[in-house]
Coordinates of C-alpha atoms in Angstrom, one line a residue:
M1 CA 106.4 96.4 151.6
I2 CA 109.3 97.4 149.6
R3 CA 110.2 95.3 146.9
T4 CA 113.8 94.9 144.9
V5 CA 113.4 93.1 142.0
S6 CA 116.2 91.8 139.9
T7 CA 116.0 92.4 136.7
K8 CA 117.9 92.5 133.1
P9 CA 118.5 95.8 130.9
Y10 CA 116.9 96.4 127.6
S11 CA 118.9 97.3 124.7
D12 CA 116.4 99.7 122.9
Q13 CA 115.5 102.2 125.9
K14 CA 117.5 105.0 124.6
P15 CA 115.2 108.2 125.2
G16 CA 114.9 110.8 122.4
T17 CA 113.9 114.4 122.5
S18 CA 110.6 113.3 123.2
G19 CA 111.0 110.5 125.4
L20 CA 110.9 106.7 125.1
R21 CA 108.4 105.8 122.1
K22 CA 107.7 102.4 121.6
K23 CA 104.9 100.3 120.6
V24 CA 102.4 99.1 123.6
P25 CA 103.5 95.4 122.9
V26 CA 107.0 96.5 123.9
F27 CA 106.1 98.2 126.6
Q28 CA 104.3 95.4 127.9
Q29 CA 107.2 92.9 128.0
P30 CA 108.2 92.1 131.8
N31 CA 110.1 94.7 133.5
Y32 CA 110.3 97.1 130.5
V33 CA 108.3 100.0 131.8
E34 CA 110.0 99.4 135.7
N35 CA 113.6 99.1 133.9
F36 CA 113.0 102.7 132.2
V37 CA 111.5 104.1 135.2
Q38 CA 113.8 103.0 137.5
S39 CA 116.7 104.3 135.1
I40 CA 114.9 107.8 135.2
F41 CA 115.0 107.7 139.3
D42 CA 118.5 106.5 139.3
S43 CA 119.5 109.6 137.1
L44 CA 118.3 111.8 139.4
E45 CA 119.7 113.1 142.9
G46 CA 117.6 114.8 146.0
Y47 CA 114.1 113.7 145.2
Q48 CA 113.5 112.1 148.5
G49 CA 110.5 113.4 150.2
K50 CA 109.6 115.7 147.2
T51 CA 106.4 116.2 144.9
L52 CA 106.3 114.4 141.5
V53 CA 103.4 115.3 138.9
L54 CA 102.4 112.4 136.9
G55 CA 99.7 112.1 133.8
G56 CA 99.2 111.2 130.3
D57 CA 97.2 111.2 127.2
G58 CA 94.5 108.9 127.9
R59 CA 95.7 106.6 125.3
Y60 CA 96.1 102.6 125.5
Y61 CA 98.2 101.3 128.5
N62 CA 98.0 104.9 130.4
R63 CA 96.0 103.7 133.4
E64 CA 98.3 100.5 134.0
A65 CA 101.6 102.2 133.6
I66 CA 100.3 104.8 136.3
Q67 CA 99.8 102.3 138.7
I68 CA 103.2 100.8 137.9
I69 CA 104.8 104.2 138.6
I70 CA 103.1 104.8 141.7
R71 CA 104.1 101.7 143.6
M72 CA 107.6 102.6 142.2
A73 CA 107.6 106.5 143.2
A74 CA 106.7 105.1 146.7
A75 CA 109.3 102.5 147.0
N76 CA 112.3 105.3 145.7
G77 CA 111.0 107.6 148.3
F78 CA 109.1 110.3 146.5
G79 CA 107.0 112.5 149.4
K80 CA 104.1 113.4 147.4
L81 CA 102.8 111.9 143.8
M82 CA 100.1 114.2 142.2
V83 CA 98.4 112.6 139.5
G84 CA 95.3 114.0 136.9
Q85 CA 92.0 112.6 137.6
G86 CA 91.5 109.4 135.1
G87 CA 95.3 109.3 134.6
I88 CA 94.5 112.5 132.4
L89 CA 97.0 115.1 132.0
S90 CA 98.2 116.9 129.0
T91 CA 101.7 118.1 128.5
P92 CA 101.2 121.8 128.8
A93 CA 99.3 121.4 132.0
T94 CA 101.9 119.2 133.6
S95 CA 104.0 122.0 132.9
N96 CA 102.0 124.2 134.6
M97 CA 101.5 121.9 137.7
I98 CA 105.6 121.3 138.0
R99 CA 105.9 125.2 138.0
K100 CA 102.8 126.1 140.2
Y101 CA 103.3 123.5 142.9
K102 CA 107.4 123.5 142.5
A103 CA 107.4 120.0 142.2
F104 CA 110.8 118.3 141.6
G105 CA 109.8 117.1 137.9
G106 CA 107.3 115.3 136.3
I107 CA 106.5 112.0 134.1
I108 CA 104.1 112.2 131.0
L109 CA 103.0 109.0 129.4
S110 CA 102.5 109.8 125.9
A111 CA 103.4 109.4 122.3
S112 CA 102.5 113.1 121.4
H113 CA 100.5 112.8 117.6
N114 CA 101.2 109.2 117.2
A115 CA 98.4 106.9 116.8
G116 CA 97.3 104.6 119.9
G117 CA 95.5 101.4 120.4
P118 CA 96.7 98.0 121.7
H119 CA 99.3 97.6 118.9
E120 CA 99.9 101.3 118.2
D121 CA 102.3 103.8 120.2
F122 CA 102.8 104.4 123.8
G123 CA 105.5 106.6 125.3
I124 CA 107.2 107.8 128.7
K125 CA 109.0 111.4 129.2
Y126 CA 110.1 112.8 132.3
N127 CA 110.2 117.1 132.7
S128 CA 112.9 118.8 134.9
E129 CA 111.6 121.4 138.2
N130 CA 111.3 124.2 135.1
G131 CA 108.5 122.3 133.9
G132 CA 110.3 121.8 130.7
P133 CA 111.9 118.5 129.1
A134 CA 114.7 117.0 130.4
P135 CA 118.2 118.2 129.2
E136 CA 120.3 115.9 127.0
K137 CA 122.8 115.6 130.3
I138 CA 119.9 113.8 131.9
T139 CA 118.5 111.7 129.2
D140 CA 121.8 110.5 128.2
R141 CA 122.3 109.3 131.8
I142 CA 118.7 107.7 131.7
F143 CA 120.0 105.6 129.0
E144 CA 123.6 104.7 130.3
I145 CA 121.6 103.4 133.3
S146 CA 119.1 101.7 131.4
K147 CA 121.8 99.8 129.4
K148 CA 123.2 97.9 132.9
I149 CA 120.3 98.2 135.4
S150 CA 120.2 95.0 137.3
Q151 CA 117.3 95.8 139.9
Y152 CA 114.0 98.2 140.6
K153 CA 112.3 99.1 143.7
I154 CA 108.6 98.8 143.9
A155 CA 106.2 98.7 146.9
D156 CA 103.3 96.1 147.8
V157 CA 100.7 98.6 147.6
G158 CA 97.2 98.4 146.2
P159 CA 95.6 100.2 143.3
V160 CA 94.9 103.8 143.2
D161 CA 91.5 104.9 142.2
L162 CA 92.5 107.4 139.8
D163 CA 89.0 108.4 139.0
K164 CA 87.9 109.6 142.6
L165 CA 89.2 113.3 143.4
G166 CA 91.1 113.6 146.7
T167 CA 94.2 112.1 148.5
T168 CA 94.8 108.8 149.6
K169 CA 98.5 106.9 150.7
A170 CA 100.9 104.7 148.7
G171 CA 103.1 103.3 151.6
D172 CA 104.5 106.2 153.1
M173 CA 103.8 108.4 149.9
T174 CA 101.0 110.9 149.8
V175 CA 98.9 110.5 146.2
E176 CA 96.9 113.1 145.5
V177 CA 94.3 112.8 142.8
F178 CA 93.5 116.3 141.2
D179 CA 91.3 118.0 138.8
P180 CA 93.6 118.1 135.5
V181 CA 91.5 121.1 134.2
K182 CA 91.3 123.6 137.0
D183 CA 94.6 125.1 137.2
Y184 CA 95.4 125.5 133.0
A185 CA 92.3 126.9 132.8
E186 CA 92.8 129.4 135.5
L187 CA 96.4 130.4 133.9
M188 CA 94.7 130.9 130.6
E189 CA 92.3 133.1 132.0
S190 CA 95.3 135.1 133.2
L191 CA 96.6 135.5 130.0
F192 CA 93.8 136.1 127.6
D193 CA 90.9 138.6 127.6
F194 CA 87.9 136.3 128.4
E195 CA 85.4 138.7 128.5
A196 CA 86.3 140.2 124.5
I197 CA 86.4 136.8 123.3
S198 CA 83.2 135.8 125.2
A199 CA 81.6 139.0 123.7
M200 CA 82.6 137.9 120.2
I201 CA 81.1 134.8 120.8
K202 CA 77.8 136.0 122.1
G203 CA 78.1 138.5 118.9
G204 CA 77.7 135.3 116.4
F205 CA 81.1 134.4 116.1
R206 CA 80.9 130.9 115.5
I207 CA 84.1 128.4 116.5
Q208 CA 84.6 124.7 116.0
F209 CA 87.4 123.0 117.9
D210 CA 88.2 119.3 117.4
A211 CA 90.2 117.5 120.2
M212 CA 90.5 114.4 118.2
H213 CA 89.6 112.2 121.1
A214 CA 92.6 113.3 122.8
V215 CA 93.4 114.9 125.7
T216 CA 92.6 118.3 125.2
G217 CA 88.7 117.6 125.2
P218 CA 87.9 118.1 128.8
Y219 CA 90.3 121.5 128.6
A220 CA 88.5 122.4 125.3
K221 CA 85.0 121.8 126.7
E222 CA 85.7 123.8 130.4
I223 CA 87.4 126.8 128.9
L224 CA 85.5 127.5 125.3
E225 CA 82.1 126.1 126.1
R226 CA 81.6 126.7 130.1
R227 CA 84.0 129.7 130.5
L228 CA 83.9 131.2 127.1
G229 CA 80.3 130.5 126.2
A230 CA 80.4 128.8 123.0
P231 CA 77.4 126.5 122.3
D232 CA 77.5 123.1 123.4
G233 CA 79.3 121.2 120.6
T234 CA 82.0 123.6 120.1
A235 CA 84.5 120.9 121.4
R236 CA 84.0 117.9 119.1
N237 CA 85.4 114.8 119.7
Y238 CA 86.2 115.7 123.6
H239 CA 85.8 112.6 125.1
P240 CA 89.5 110.8 125.8
L241 CA 89.9 107.6 124.2
E242 CA 92.5 104.9 124.4
D243 CA 92.7 104.5 120.6
F244 CA 91.6 108.1 119.7
G245 CA 88.8 106.8 117.9
G246 CA 90.5 105.0 115.4
H247 CA 92.4 108.4 114.0
H248 CA 95.3 109.8 114.6
P249 CA 95.5 112.5 116.7
D250 CA 97.6 115.0 114.6
P251 CA 96.2 118.6 113.9
N252 CA 97.1 118.7 110.4
L253 CA 95.6 119.3 106.9
V254 CA 95.5 115.4 106.3
H255 CA 94.2 114.0 109.7
A256 CA 91.9 117.3 110.3
K257 CA 90.6 117.5 107.0
A258 CA 86.9 117.2 108.2
L259 CA 87.3 120.4 110.3
Y260 CA 89.3 122.1 107.6
D261 CA 86.4 121.5 105.2
D262 CA 84.1 122.5 107.5
V263 CA 85.5 125.8 107.9
M264 CA 85.9 126.3 104.3
S265 CA 82.5 125.7 103.6
P266 CA 79.8 128.8 103.1
S267 CA 77.9 127.8 106.3
G268 CA 80.5 126.5 108.5
P269 CA 82.0 128.3 111.3
D270 CA 84.1 131.3 111.3
F271 CA 87.2 129.9 112.9
G272 CA 88.5 126.2 113.5
A273 CA 90.8 124.8 115.5
A274 CA 92.9 121.5 116.6
S275 CA 95.0 120.0 118.8
D276 CA 97.0 116.8 119.2
G277 CA 97.3 113.5 121.2
D278 CA 99.2 115.3 124.4
G279 CA 97.8 118.6 124.0
D280 CA 101.0 120.6 122.7
R281 CA 100.2 121.2 119.1
N282 CA 97.6 123.2 117.1
M283 CA 96.1 123.9 113.9
V284 CA 94.3 127.0 113.3
V285 CA 91.9 127.8 110.2
G286 CA 90.1 130.8 109.7
K287 CA 87.4 131.2 107.2
G288 CA 89.1 131.0 103.8
I289 CA 92.5 130.5 104.9
F290 CA 94.6 127.5 106.6
I291 CA 97.1 129.4 108.8
T292 CA 100.7 127.7 108.6
P293 CA 102.6 127.6 112.0
S294 CA 105.4 129.8 110.8
D295 CA 102.9 132.7 110.3
S296 CA 101.3 131.7 113.5
L297 CA 104.2 132.5 115.6
A298 CA 105.0 135.7 113.5
I299 CA 101.4 137.1 113.7
I300 CA 101.5 136.4 117.4
A301 CA 104.5 138.1 117.5
A302 CA 103.3 140.4 116.0
N303 CA 100.1 141.1 118.2
A304 CA 101.4 140.1 121.4
T305 CA 100.5 142.9 123.4
L306 CA 96.8 142.5 122.4
A307 CA 97.2 139.7 124.9
K308 CA 96.8 141.1 128.6
G309 CA 99.3 138.5 129.8
Y310 CA 101.8 140.4 127.4
K311 CA 100.8 143.6 127.6
K312 CA 104.5 145.1 128.3
G313 CA 105.8 143.5 125.2
I314 CA 108.1 140.3 124.6
A315 CA 111.8 139.9 125.2
G316 CA 112.4 137.7 122.0
V317 CA 111.4 135.3 120.3
A318 CA 113.1 131.8 119.0
R319 CA 112.0 129.6 116.0
S320 CA 113.4 125.7 115.5
M321 CA 115.8 126.0 112.3
P322 CA 113.4 124.5 109.9
T323 CA 110.7 126.7 110.6
S324 CA 109.9 129.7 108.2
G325 CA 111.7 133.1 108.7
A326 CA 108.5 134.8 109.0
A327 CA 109.2 135.5 112.9
D328 CA 112.2 136.9 112.2
R329 CA 111.4 140.1 110.4
V330 CA 108.7 140.4 113.5
A331 CA 111.3 140.6 115.9
E332 CA 113.8 142.7 113.9
K333 CA 111.3 145.4 113.6
L334 CA 110.0 145.1 117.2
G335 CA 113.8 145.5 118.2
V336 CA 113.6 142.0 120.1
G337 CA 115.7 139.1 120.3
F338 CA 115.9 136.6 118.1
Y339 CA 117.4 133.0 118.4
E340 CA 117.4 130.0 115.8
T341 CA 117.4 126.8 117.7
P342 CA 117.6 123.0 116.8
T343 CA 113.7 120.9 116.5
G344 CA 113.0 120.1 120.5
W345 CA 111.3 122.3 122.9
K346 CA 114.2 121.7 125.1
F347 CA 116.4 124.1 123.3
F348 CA 113.6 126.9 124.0
G349 CA 114.0 126.3 127.8
N350 CA 117.1 127.8 128.3
L351 CA 116.1 130.9 126.4
L352 CA 112.6 131.1 128.2
D353 CA 114.4 130.5 131.7
A354 CA 117.4 133.3 130.7
G355 CA 114.6 135.4 129.9
K356 CA 115.9 135.9 126.9
V357 CA 112.6 135.3 124.9
T358 CA 108.9 135.0 125.3
L359 CA 108.0 133.3 122.4
C360 CA 108.7 130.1 120.7
G361 CA 107.8 127.9 117.8
E362 CA 108.2 125.0 115.5
E363 CA 106.8 124.6 112.3
S364 CA 105.5 121.1 113.1
F365 CA 102.7 123.0 114.8
G366 CA 104.0 123.7 118.1
T367 CA 103.7 126.9 119.7
G368 CA 104.1 128.7 123.1
S369 CA 105.7 131.1 125.3
N370 CA 107.0 131.7 129.1
H371 CA 104.1 130.3 130.8
V372 CA 104.7 127.0 130.8
R373 CA 107.7 125.2 129.2
E374 CA 106.0 123.2 126.9
K375 CA 104.4 123.8 123.7
D376 CA 100.6 124.4 123.9
G377 CA 98.2 123.7 121.4
L378 CA 95.2 125.5 123.3
W379 CA 96.9 128.6 124.4
A380 CA 97.7 129.1 120.8
V381 CA 94.0 128.9 120.1
L382 CA 93.4 131.3 122.6
F383 CA 95.7 133.5 121.8
W384 CA 94.3 133.8 118.0
L385 CA 91.0 134.2 119.4
N386 CA 92.0 137.1 121.7
I387 CA 93.6 138.8 118.6
I388 CA 90.8 138.4 116.6
A389 CA 88.6 139.9 119.1
A390 CA 90.6 142.5 119.6
R391 CA 91.1 143.6 116.2
G392 CA 87.9 143.1 115.0
E393 CA 89.1 141.6 111.6
S394 CA 88.5 137.9 110.6
A395 CA 91.9 135.6 110.6
R396 CA 91.8 135.9 107.0
Q397 CA 92.2 140.0 107.1
I398 CA 94.7 139.4 110.1
V399 CA 97.0 137.1 108.3
E400 CA 96.9 138.9 104.4
K401 CA 97.6 142.6 106.5
H402 CA 100.9 141.1 108.0
W403 CA 101.7 139.5 104.4
A404 CA 101.5 143.0 103.4
E405 CA 103.5 144.9 106.0
Y406 CA 106.1 141.7 106.4
G407 CA 106.2 140.0 103.2
R408 CA 105.0 136.5 102.5
N409 CA 107.0 133.1 103.3
Y410 CA 105.8 130.7 101.3
Y411 CA 106.8 127.3 103.1
S412 CA 105.4 123.8 103.1
R413 CA 106.7 120.6 105.0
H414 CA 106.8 117.3 102.8
D415 CA 107.1 114.3 105.0
Y416 CA 107.8 110.7 103.9
E417 CA 106.6 108.7 106.7
E418 CA 108.2 105.2 107.7
V419 CA 111.0 105.2 105.1
E420 CA 113.3 101.9 106.0
T421 CA 116.2 103.3 108.1
D422 CA 118.9 102.1 106.3
R423 CA 117.7 104.2 103.1
A424 CA 116.9 107.1 105.0
N425 CA 120.4 107.0 106.4
A426 CA 122.3 106.7 103.2
L427 CA 120.2 109.8 101.8
V428 CA 121.5 111.8 104.8
A429 CA 124.9 110.7 104.4
E430 CA 124.9 111.0 100.7
L431 CA 123.8 114.5 101.1
R432 CA 126.6 115.4 103.7
G433 CA 129.0 114.3 101.5
K434 CA 127.9 116.9 98.6
L435 CA 127.7 120.1 100.9
A436 CA 130.8 121.5 100.4
S437 CA 130.3 121.0 96.5
L438 CA 127.0 122.8 96.4
P439 CA 127.7 126.4 96.8
G440 CA 127.9 128.3 93.7
T441 CA 126.2 125.5 91.5
S442 CA 123.1 126.0 89.8
V443 CA 120.0 123.8 90.4
R444 CA 116.7 124.2 88.6
G445 CA 117.9 127.6 87.2
M446 CA 118.8 128.6 90.8
K447 CA 122.0 129.3 92.1
V448 CA 122.8 127.8 95.5
A449 CA 124.6 130.4 98.1
A450 CA 125.4 128.1 100.9
A451 CA 125.1 124.7 102.3
D452 CA 125.5 123.1 105.8
D453 CA 124.8 120.6 108.3
F454 CA 123.3 123.0 111.4
A455 CA 125.0 123.5 114.3
Y456 CA 123.6 125.2 117.0
H457 CA 125.7 127.3 119.8
D458 CA 123.5 127.6 123.1
P459 CA 123.8 131.3 124.1
V460 CA 123.2 130.4 127.7
D461 CA 125.3 127.3 128.7
G462 CA 127.4 127.1 125.6
S463 CA 126.5 123.7 124.8
V464 CA 127.1 122.5 121.2
S465 CA 124.4 120.5 119.3
E466 CA 125.4 119.3 116.0
H467 CA 123.8 117.8 113.1
Q468 CA 120.5 119.2 113.2
G469 CA 119.3 119.3 109.8
I470 CA 120.9 119.9 106.3
R471 CA 120.2 123.3 104.7
V472 CA 120.6 124.5 101.0
M473 CA 120.1 128.2 100.6
F474 CA 119.5 129.6 97.5
E475 CA 120.7 133.2 96.6
G476 CA 117.3 135.4 97.0
G477 CA 116.1 133.9 100.1
S478 CA 114.8 131.0 99.2
R479 CA 116.1 127.6 101.0
V480 CA 115.3 123.6 101.3
V481 CA 116.1 121.9 104.6
F482 CA 116.3 117.9 105.0
R483 CA 115.5 116.5 108.3
L484 CA 115.3 112.7 109.7
S485 CA 112.6 112.9 112.5
G486 CA 112.5 111.1 115.7
T487 CA 109.1 111.1 116.6
G488 CA 107.6 107.8 115.0
T489 CA 108.2 104.4 116.1
S490 CA 108.6 102.5 112.8
G491 CA 111.3 103.3 110.4
A492 CA 112.6 106.7 109.8
T493 CA 110.6 109.9 108.9
L494 CA 112.1 112.3 106.1
R495 CA 111.0 115.8 106.4
V496 CA 111.7 118.2 103.7
Y497 CA 110.9 121.5 104.4
V498 CA 110.5 124.2 101.0
E499 CA 110.4 127.9 101.8
R500 CA 110.5 131.0 99.2
Y501 CA 110.0 134.6 100.5
E502 CA 107.9 136.6 98.5
P503 CA 107.8 140.3 99.3
D504 CA 105.7 141.7 96.6
K505 CA 102.0 142.1 97.7
A506 CA 101.0 141.3 94.3
R507 CA 102.1 137.5 94.3
H508 CA 101.0 136.8 97.8
D509 CA 98.2 134.7 96.3
L510 CA 99.6 132.0 94.9
D511 CA 99.0 128.5 95.7
T512 CA 101.6 127.4 97.9
Q513 CA 102.7 124.1 96.3
E514 CA 102.9 126.0 92.6
A515 CA 104.9 128.5 94.3
L516 CA 107.5 126.2 95.6
A517 CA 107.2 124.0 92.7
D518 CA 110.6 124.6 91.2
L519 CA 112.4 124.3 94.6
I520 CA 110.5 121.0 95.3
A521 CA 112.0 119.8 92.4
A522 CA 115.1 121.0 93.3
A523 CA 115.2 119.2 96.6
D524 CA 114.9 115.6 94.7
D525 CA 117.4 116.5 92.6
I526 CA 119.9 117.5 95.1
A527 CA 119.1 114.8 98.0
G528 CA 117.5 111.9 95.2
I529 CA 114.7 111.5 97.3
K530 CA 112.6 109.1 95.1
S531 CA 115.9 107.0 94.1
H532 CA 116.8 106.8 98.3
T533 CA 113.2 106.2 99.0
G534 CA 111.3 104.7 96.5
R535 CA 108.4 106.8 97.1
D536 CA 106.7 108.8 93.9
K537 CA 105.1 111.7 96.4
P538 CA 105.3 112.6 100.3
S539 CA 102.9 110.7 102.8
V540 CA 101.7 114.0 104.0
I541 CA 102.1 117.6 102.7
T542 CA 101.7 120.4 105.2

């Protein structure tokens, strides 16, 4: 039986670049999930009888939301719903399933790297048939529908056993509970030289992977330990927990410090890596060196043909605007296309679908390629292992040789988290008002060459995305970028990106924060960070 339930709209159901993210108690309000899911379905056309992929990162409220969505998908006429066993399915694995099985689309339940628990974060995101995040025209339509929704459809069917593999029925719709790891692991094995990596591990190369009690745990266990032969325990914190073990599933030098310390210790592993809540971000650490996401993208691009899935070379490279320019020089030397986009993986989707680029990366620990339409944490880790195995060098040696050839981009991101929204908006508004007067001025002895509010003109569909970040460029190639991030659920996060290019090999061993000290001070002079935020220092430095 299908019921049509009367409802009233909520005013805050506007999806951002990463879908709708709110605290769990917000999603637990009557009809809140139902309203948003129905708004998704009402924004789409032609899905009757088609397949929908569904899964999440295992955070609190994941299973409950899945049961609601199953009943609503059945009521709205989907022919089949594929859901990861236990409700588990990483974001890149969801993208792969959509593409491999030619599904109409997919719903991902996650708040990415944000904390989980009864009073923490939850999220819902819709991915389109290409496997990537829904474009703005769809997310805008979802929001418009959510503002006036008056009813939703739901089927009166019993709960589906999410832990039992196989197919069942929810009304007229088939529900398939599938192994969330198998198809993804097979994809990785097709892209990378598992034999070479396995031989390196058997030869004594030691790896440590921290899944942070998030979604990549089962994937790392299967791929690193079972398929590549790494010792039991290589994948630690591998069991997904609703609250991520009380920790923040964000793979950076603050939240994954224990892993970093282990690799840096004399007796620690040769290589360490971590991934986030939904599996799309990565941190990679070599003995004696933390590898920035910007350098990681550039080095993967420079060594791409060492992996069997990329033997024929790459079509091009794309990076988000705040990401350092390290990949630019690699693309130039390779003679391939290069694109600078706003932050948000959906901007890479058009370039990937058009065949203009093969590799993409964001400074926020996200790297990926045309194998799916999301960034992919474990993919990046396996690419690094493939490069290390093929070159027979340590991660540090590979990075230092890359700097010697291309120069080093000293780069850091300073995050001021949970800033009062009004204060953050005031800082940005004041900064925008200064842009025209900045070029030609001197700040801390450095001359400003240009300043703007980045706008992106999509070379595929012609769309224009404005106000994507404020850039202040100095003579000599240094720059500071200011952005407000939409990935949190409380207040605003001000991100300040600081970059200096150093071509001199003799100056490649400086401490990053010392190398950037004058630019960091200049950023505060230009934007008045301390006076606007009331903060003496960032919440996180990466």
